[in-house]
Amino acid sequence: MIGEPAQPGAKKYVLFDVDGTLIDAVDNQRRVWRVWAERYGLDPDEVYQVALRTRPMETFAHVVPNRDPRECLAALHDLEDEDVRSGVYSAFDGASELLDALPPGAWALVTSNYEHRVRGRFARTGLSVPDVIVDAASVEEGKPSPVPYLLAAKRLGAEPEDCLVIEDAPSGVQSGLRAGMTVWGVNAPVAVDGVHRHFGSLGEAVCHILAFASGTHPHQPKGSAAVE
């Protein structure tokens, strides 16, 4: 694991992934893909395993190569929008208090989903919404490209080395690392390769994230990493 690039003294910023990091949407995603797969006469479990590793258009190319991908995507989007309206969501423990405690203009959301769905889920779970949301429509290159996190930093007026990324998935971790940011992992039983710190849950990370945002978090020596 590589050392944290953040330097003390400058204003700090926190960039959050959404699904799997702030909001528990695993069951919802699995349900959406199951319904979608059944519509196309496919095995839901097999489709979901592909969907976990790839973006939707790549998933379609793999599981239904002879179907119009635009049609497939439209069907998926309809199901996802309906799930935002009627699905059951929950925020991870600590998410609400964490977002409410962060200074306005010092944090952002960086998601592979779309902003209207994020706002819908946040409304359903009572989470605060920041001024900056970088979604799938904001960039041509999604995670693991560094582009989404670099765009969020630019919109906040932040330097990458002053940003902390909170992620749960390998593609997001790689995106943050490639952007030259500090990356902490949460909500996973084992650390994702590359993270500077790992926490088994978001709740365990709250006080440390707030300390980073306030500039009081101790700088970690290069080449070291912490797992909690």
CSV table of C-alpha atoms in Angstrom, one decimal:
chain,number,residue,atom,x,y,z
A,1,MET,CA,0.0,0.0,0.0
A,2,ILE,CA,1.2,3.5,-0.8
A,3,GLY,CA,1.6,6.3,1.6
A,4,GLU,CA,-0.9,9.2,2.1
A,5,PRO,CA,-0.1,12.2,-0.1
A,6,ALA,CA,-2.1,14.7,2.0
A,7,GLN,CA,0.0,17.5,3.6
A,8,PRO,CA,-0.9,19.3,6.8
A,9,GLY,CA,-1.8,23.0,6.9
A,10,ALA,CA,-4.0,23.4,3.8
A,11,LYS,CA,-7.8,23.2,3.8
A,12,LYS,CA,-9.0,19.6,3.5
A,13,TYR,CA,-11.9,18.2,1.5
A,14,VAL,CA,-13.8,14.9,1.6
A,15,LEU,CA,-15.1,13.1,-1.5
A,16,PHE,CA,-17.6,10.3,-1.0
A,17,ASP,CA,-18.7,7.5,-3.1
A,18,VAL,CA,-22.5,6.9,-2.6
A,19,ASP,CA,-23.7,3.3,-3.1
A,20,GLY,CA,-22.0,0.9,-0.7
A,21,THR,CA,-20.3,3.8,1.1
A,22,LEU,CA,-23.0,6.1,2.4
A,23,ILE,CA,-26.2,4.2,1.4
A,24,ASP,CA,-26.7,0.5,1.5
A,25,ALA,CA,-28.1,-0.3,-1.9
A,26,VAL,CA,-26.8,-3.8,-2.5
A,27,ASP,CA,-30.2,-5.5,-2.2
A,28,ASN,CA,-31.7,-2.9,-4.5
A,29,GLN,CA,-29.1,-3.3,-7.2
A,30,ARG,CA,-29.4,-7.1,-7.0
A,31,ARG,CA,-33.2,-6.8,-7.3
A,32,VAL,CA,-33.1,-4.4,-10.3
A,33,TRP,CA,-30.6,-6.6,-12.2
A,34,ARG,CA,-32.7,-9.7,-11.4
A,35,VAL,CA,-35.9,-8.2,-12.9
A,36,TRP,CA,-33.9,-6.9,-15.9
A,37,ALA,CA,-32.3,-10.4,-16.4
A,38,GLU,CA,-35.6,-12.2,-16.2
A,39,ARG,CA,-37.1,-9.8,-18.9
A,40,TYR,CA,-34.4,-11.0,-21.2
A,41,GLY,CA,-34.6,-14.7,-20.3
A,42,LEU,CA,-31.2,-14.7,-18.6
A,43,ASP,CA,-30.0,-16.2,-15.3
A,44,PRO,CA,-30.1,-13.4,-12.7
A,45,ASP,CA,-27.2,-14.6,-10.7
A,46,GLU,CA,-24.9,-14.9,-13.7
A,47,VAL,CA,-25.9,-11.4,-15.0
A,48,TYR,CA,-25.4,-9.9,-11.5
A,49,GLN,CA,-21.9,-11.3,-11.3
A,50,VAL,CA,-21.0,-9.7,-14.6
A,51,ALA,CA,-22.7,-6.4,-13.6
A,52,LEU,CA,-20.6,-6.2,-10.4
A,53,ARG,CA,-17.4,-6.1,-12.5
A,54,THR,CA,-18.4,-4.0,-15.4
A,55,ARG,CA,-20.4,-0.9,-16.4
A,56,PRO,CA,-23.9,-1.5,-17.8
A,57,MET,CA,-23.0,-1.2,-21.5
A,58,GLU,CA,-20.2,-3.6,-21.0
A,59,THR,CA,-22.5,-6.0,-19.2
A,60,PHE,CA,-25.0,-5.9,-22.1
A,61,ALA,CA,-22.2,-6.7,-24.6
A,62,HIS,CA,-21.3,-9.7,-22.5
A,63,VAL,CA,-24.7,-11.2,-21.6
A,64,VAL,CA,-26.9,-10.0,-24.6
A,65,PRO,CA,-24.5,-9.3,-27.4
A,66,ASN,CA,-27.2,-9.5,-30.1
A,67,ARG,CA,-29.6,-7.0,-28.4
A,68,ASP,CA,-29.6,-3.2,-28.9
A,69,PRO,CA,-27.6,-1.8,-26.0
A,70,ARG,CA,-29.6,1.4,-26.0
A,71,GLU,CA,-32.8,-0.6,-25.5
A,72,CYS,CA,-31.2,-2.6,-22.7
A,73,LEU,CA,-30.0,0.6,-21.0
A,74,ALA,CA,-33.4,2.2,-21.2
A,75,ALA,CA,-35.0,-0.8,-19.6
A,76,LEU,CA,-32.4,-0.8,-16.8
A,77,HIS,CA,-32.9,2.9,-16.2
A,78,ASP,CA,-36.7,2.5,-16.0
A,79,LEU,CA,-36.2,-0.2,-13.3
A,80,GLU,CA,-33.7,1.9,-11.4
A,81,ASP,CA,-35.9,5.0,-11.4
A,82,GLU,CA,-38.8,2.9,-10.2
A,83,ASP,CA,-36.6,1.5,-7.4
A,84,VAL,CA,-35.7,5.0,-6.3
A,85,ARG,CA,-39.4,5.8,-5.9
A,86,SER,CA,-40.5,2.5,-4.3
A,87,GLY,CA,-37.5,0.7,-3.0
A,88,VAL,CA,-36.4,0.5,0.6
A,89,TYR,CA,-33.1,2.2,1.4
A,90,SER,CA,-31.1,2.8,4.5
A,91,ALA,CA,-28.1,4.9,5.2
A,92,PHE,CA,-25.1,3.3,6.9
A,93,ASP,CA,-24.6,4.0,10.6
A,94,GLY,CA,-22.8,7.3,11.0
A,95,ALA,CA,-23.6,8.7,7.6
A,96,SER,CA,-26.1,11.3,8.7
A,97,GLU,CA,-24.1,12.7,11.6
A,98,LEU,CA,-20.9,12.7,9.4
A,99,LEU,CA,-22.4,14.7,6.6
A,100,ASP,CA,-24.2,17.1,8.9
A,101,ALA,CA,-20.9,17.8,10.7
A,102,LEU,CA,-18.8,18.6,7.6
A,103,PRO,CA,-18.5,22.2,6.6
A,104,PRO,CA,-20.4,23.3,3.5
A,105,GLY,CA,-18.2,23.5,0.4
A,106,ALA,CA,-15.7,21.0,1.9
A,107,TRP,CA,-17.2,17.8,0.6
A,108,ALA,CA,-18.8,16.3,-2.5
A,109,LEU,CA,-20.3,13.1,-3.9
A,110,VAL,CA,-18.7,11.2,-6.7
A,111,THR,CA,-20.9,8.5,-8.0
A,112,SER,CA,-21.3,6.2,-11.0
A,113,ASN,CA,-25.1,6.6,-10.7
A,114,TYR,CA,-27.1,9.6,-11.8
A,115,GLU,CA,-27.7,12.8,-9.8
A,116,HIS,CA,-31.5,12.5,-9.8
A,117,ARG,CA,-31.3,9.0,-8.3
A,118,VAL,CA,-28.8,10.1,-5.7
A,119,ARG,CA,-31.1,13.0,-4.7
A,120,GLY,CA,-34.0,10.7,-4.5
A,121,ARG,CA,-32.2,8.2,-2.3
A,122,PHE,CA,-30.9,11.0,-0.1
A,123,ALA,CA,-34.4,12.4,0.3
A,124,ARG,CA,-35.6,8.9,1.3
A,125,THR,CA,-32.9,8.4,3.9
A,126,GLY,CA,-32.7,12.0,5.2
A,127,LEU,CA,-29.0,12.6,4.3
A,128,SER,CA,-27.7,16.1,3.6
A,129,VAL,CA,-26.9,16.9,-0.1
A,130,PRO,CA,-23.7,18.8,-0.9
A,131,ASP,CA,-23.3,21.6,-3.5
A,132,VAL,CA,-21.1,19.4,-5.7
A,133,ILE,CA,-22.2,16.1,-7.2
A,134,VAL,CA,-20.2,14.4,-9.9
A,135,ASP,CA,-22.4,11.7,-11.5
A,136,ALA,CA,-22.3,9.4,-14.5
A,137,ALA,CA,-23.5,12.2,-16.8
A,138,SER,CA,-20.7,14.6,-15.7
A,139,VAL,CA,-17.8,12.6,-17.2
A,140,GLU,CA,-17.0,10.6,-20.2
A,141,GLU,CA,-14.7,8.3,-18.3
A,142,GLY,CA,-16.0,6.7,-15.1
A,143,LYS,CA,-14.2,5.0,-12.3
A,144,PRO,CA,-11.5,3.6,-12.2
A,145,SER,CA,-10.4,6.6,-14.3
A,146,PRO,CA,-9.2,9.5,-12.1
A,147,VAL,CA,-11.5,11.9,-14.0
A,148,PRO,CA,-14.5,11.8,-11.7
A,149,TYR,CA,-12.5,12.6,-8.5
A,150,LEU,CA,-10.4,15.2,-10.3
A,151,LEU,CA,-13.5,16.9,-11.5
A,152,ALA,CA,-15.0,17.0,-8.0
A,153,ALA,CA,-11.8,18.5,-6.7
A,154,LYS,CA,-11.9,21.2,-9.4
A,155,ARG,CA,-15.5,22.1,-8.7
A,156,LEU,CA,-14.6,22.5,-5.0
A,157,GLY,CA,-11.5,24.5,-5.8
A,158,ALA,CA,-9.3,21.9,-4.1
A,159,GLU,CA,-6.0,20.5,-4.9
A,160,PRO,CA,-5.9,16.6,-5.2
A,161,GLU,CA,-3.4,16.3,-2.4
A,162,ASP,CA,-5.8,18.0,0.0
A,163,CYS,CA,-8.6,15.5,-0.7
A,164,LEU,CA,-9.7,12.4,1.2
A,165,VAL,CA,-11.7,9.8,-0.8
A,166,ILE,CA,-14.1,7.5,1.0
A,167,GLU,CA,-14.8,4.3,-1.0
A,168,ASP,CA,-15.9,0.7,-0.7
A,169,ALA,CA,-15.1,-0.7,-4.1
A,170,PRO,CA,-11.9,-1.5,-6.0
A,171,SER,CA,-12.7,0.6,-9.0
A,172,GLY,CA,-13.4,3.7,-6.8
A,173,VAL,CA,-10.3,3.1,-4.8
A,174,GLN,CA,-8.2,3.0,-8.0
A,175,SER,CA,-10.0,6.2,-9.2
A,176,GLY,CA,-9.0,8.1,-6.1
A,177,LEU,CA,-5.4,6.8,-6.1
A,178,ARG,CA,-4.9,7.7,-9.7
A,179,ALA,CA,-6.2,11.2,-8.9
A,180,GLY,CA,-3.4,11.5,-6.4
A,181,MET,CA,-5.7,11.6,-3.3
A,182,THR,CA,-5.7,10.0,0.1
A,183,VAL,CA,-8.1,7.0,-0.1
A,184,TRP,CA,-9.7,5.3,2.9
A,185,GLY,CA,-11.9,2.2,2.5
A,186,VAL,CA,-15.0,1.4,4.5
A,187,ASN,CA,-17.8,-1.2,4.7
A,188,ALA,CA,-15.7,-4.2,3.7
A,189,PRO,CA,-14.4,-7.1,5.8
A,190,VAL,CA,-10.9,-6.8,4.3
A,191,ALA,CA,-9.0,-3.8,2.9
A,192,VAL,CA,-9.2,-3.1,-0.8
A,193,ASP,CA,-5.8,-3.1,-2.3
A,194,GLY,CA,-4.2,0.3,-2.3
A,195,VAL,CA,-6.2,2.1,0.5
A,196,HIS,CA,-4.2,4.1,3.0
A,197,ARG,CA,-6.6,3.2,5.8
A,198,HIS,CA,-9.3,0.6,6.1
A,199,PHE,CA,-12.3,0.6,8.4
A,200,GLY,CA,-14.8,-2.3,8.7
A,201,SER,CA,-17.7,0.1,8.8
A,202,LEU,CA,-18.4,3.8,8.0
A,203,GLY,CA,-19.4,4.3,11.6
A,204,GLU,CA,-15.9,3.4,12.7
A,205,ALA,CA,-14.4,6.0,10.4
A,206,VAL,CA,-16.6,9.0,11.3
A,207,CYS,CA,-14.3,10.6,13.9
A,208,HIS,CA,-11.2,10.0,11.8
A,209,ILE,CA,-12.9,11.6,8.7
A,210,LEU,CA,-14.0,14.6,10.7
A,211,ALA,CA,-10.5,15.0,12.1
A,212,PHE,CA,-9.0,14.9,8.6
A,213,ALA,CA,-11.6,17.5,7.4
A,214,SER,CA,-10.6,19.8,10.3
A,215,GLY,CA,-6.9,19.4,9.6
A,216,THR,CA,-6.2,17.7,12.9
A,217,HIS,CA,-5.7,14.2,11.6
A,218,PRO,CA,-2.0,13.2,12.0
A,219,HIS,CA,0.0,12.8,8.8
A,220,GLN,CA,0.8,9.2,8.1
A,221,PRO,CA,4.4,8.4,7.2
A,222,LYS,CA,5.0,7.4,3.6
A,223,GLY,CA,4.9,3.7,2.9
A,224,SER,CA,2.7,3.0,5.9
A,225,ALA,CA,-1.0,2.1,6.1
A,226,ALA,CA,-3.5,1.5,8.8
A,227,VAL,CA,-6.2,-1.1,9.0
A,228,GLU,CA,-9.0,-0.8,11.6
